[in-house]
């Protein structure tokens, strides 16, 4: 069965794009950060980087957003 949600698009729309990293210590190249930042800017979202820490049994999550200059 297909259900259609009608209403405020801001209420039913995501505000984040997420990438899951292998670990909190995983290598993240500068060009990957730029690429994710550009993607999130183009889609008008914040980008989340997520990693599961086995030792702490907790998720490490941080976000990036493009900042306008000038």
Coordinates of C-alpha atoms in Angstrom, one line a residue:
X1 CA 0.0 0.0 0.0
X2 CA 1.4 3.4 -1.0
X3 CA 0.7 6.3 1.4
X4 CA 1.2 10.0 0.3
X5 CA 2.2 12.5 3.0
X6 CA 0.6 15.9 2.5
X7 CA 1.6 18.8 4.6
X8 CA 4.4 21.2 5.4
X9 CA 7.5 20.2 3.4
X10 CA 9.9 21.4 6.1
X11 CA 8.3 19.0 8.6
X12 CA 8.7 16.0 6.3
X13 CA 12.0 16.9 4.7
X14 CA 15.5 15.8 5.9
X15 CA 18.0 18.4 7.0
X16 CA 21.1 16.2 6.9
X17 CA 23.1 14.0 4.6
X18 CA 25.1 11.3 6.5
X19 CA 28.3 9.4 5.8
X20 CA 29.3 6.4 8.0
X21 CA 33.0 6.2 8.6
X22 CA 34.8 2.9 9.5
X23 CA 35.9 4.4 12.8
X24 CA 36.5 7.7 14.5
X25 CA 40.2 7.5 13.5
X26 CA 39.5 6.7 9.8
X27 CA 41.5 8.7 7.3
X28 CA 39.4 11.5 5.7
X29 CA 41.1 13.3 2.9
X30 CA 40.7 17.0 2.4
X31 CA 39.1 16.5 -1.0
X32 CA 36.5 14.2 0.5
X33 CA 35.6 16.9 3.0
X34 CA 35.3 19.4 0.2
X35 CA 33.2 17.0 -1.9
X36 CA 30.8 16.3 0.9
X37 CA 30.6 20.0 1.7
X38 CA 29.7 20.9 -1.9
X39 CA 27.1 18.1 -2.0
X40 CA 25.4 19.3 1.2
X41 CA 25.5 22.9 0.0
X42 CA 23.9 21.9 -3.4
X43 CA 21.1 20.0 -1.6
X44 CA 20.8 22.7 1.1
X45 CA 21.6 20.3 4.0
X46 CA 24.2 19.9 6.6
X47 CA 26.6 16.9 6.2
X48 CA 27.1 14.4 9.1
X49 CA 30.1 12.2 9.5
X50 CA 29.2 9.3 11.8
X51 CA 31.4 6.5 13.3
X52 CA 30.7 3.9 16.0
X53 CA 33.3 3.7 18.8
X54 CA 33.4 0.0 20.0
X55 CA 35.4 0.9 23.2
X56 CA 32.9 3.5 24.4
X57 CA 29.8 1.8 22.8
X58 CA 28.8 5.2 21.5
X59 CA 28.5 7.0 18.2
X60 CA 30.8 9.9 17.3
X61 CA 29.0 12.4 15.0
X62 CA 30.1 15.7 13.7
X63 CA 28.7 17.9 10.9
X64 CA 30.1 20.4 8.4
X65 CA 28.3 23.2 6.7
X66 CA 29.6 25.6 4.0
X67 CA 30.2 29.1 5.3
X68 CA 29.8 32.1 3.0
X69 CA 32.6 34.5 2.9
X70 CA 32.4 38.2 1.9

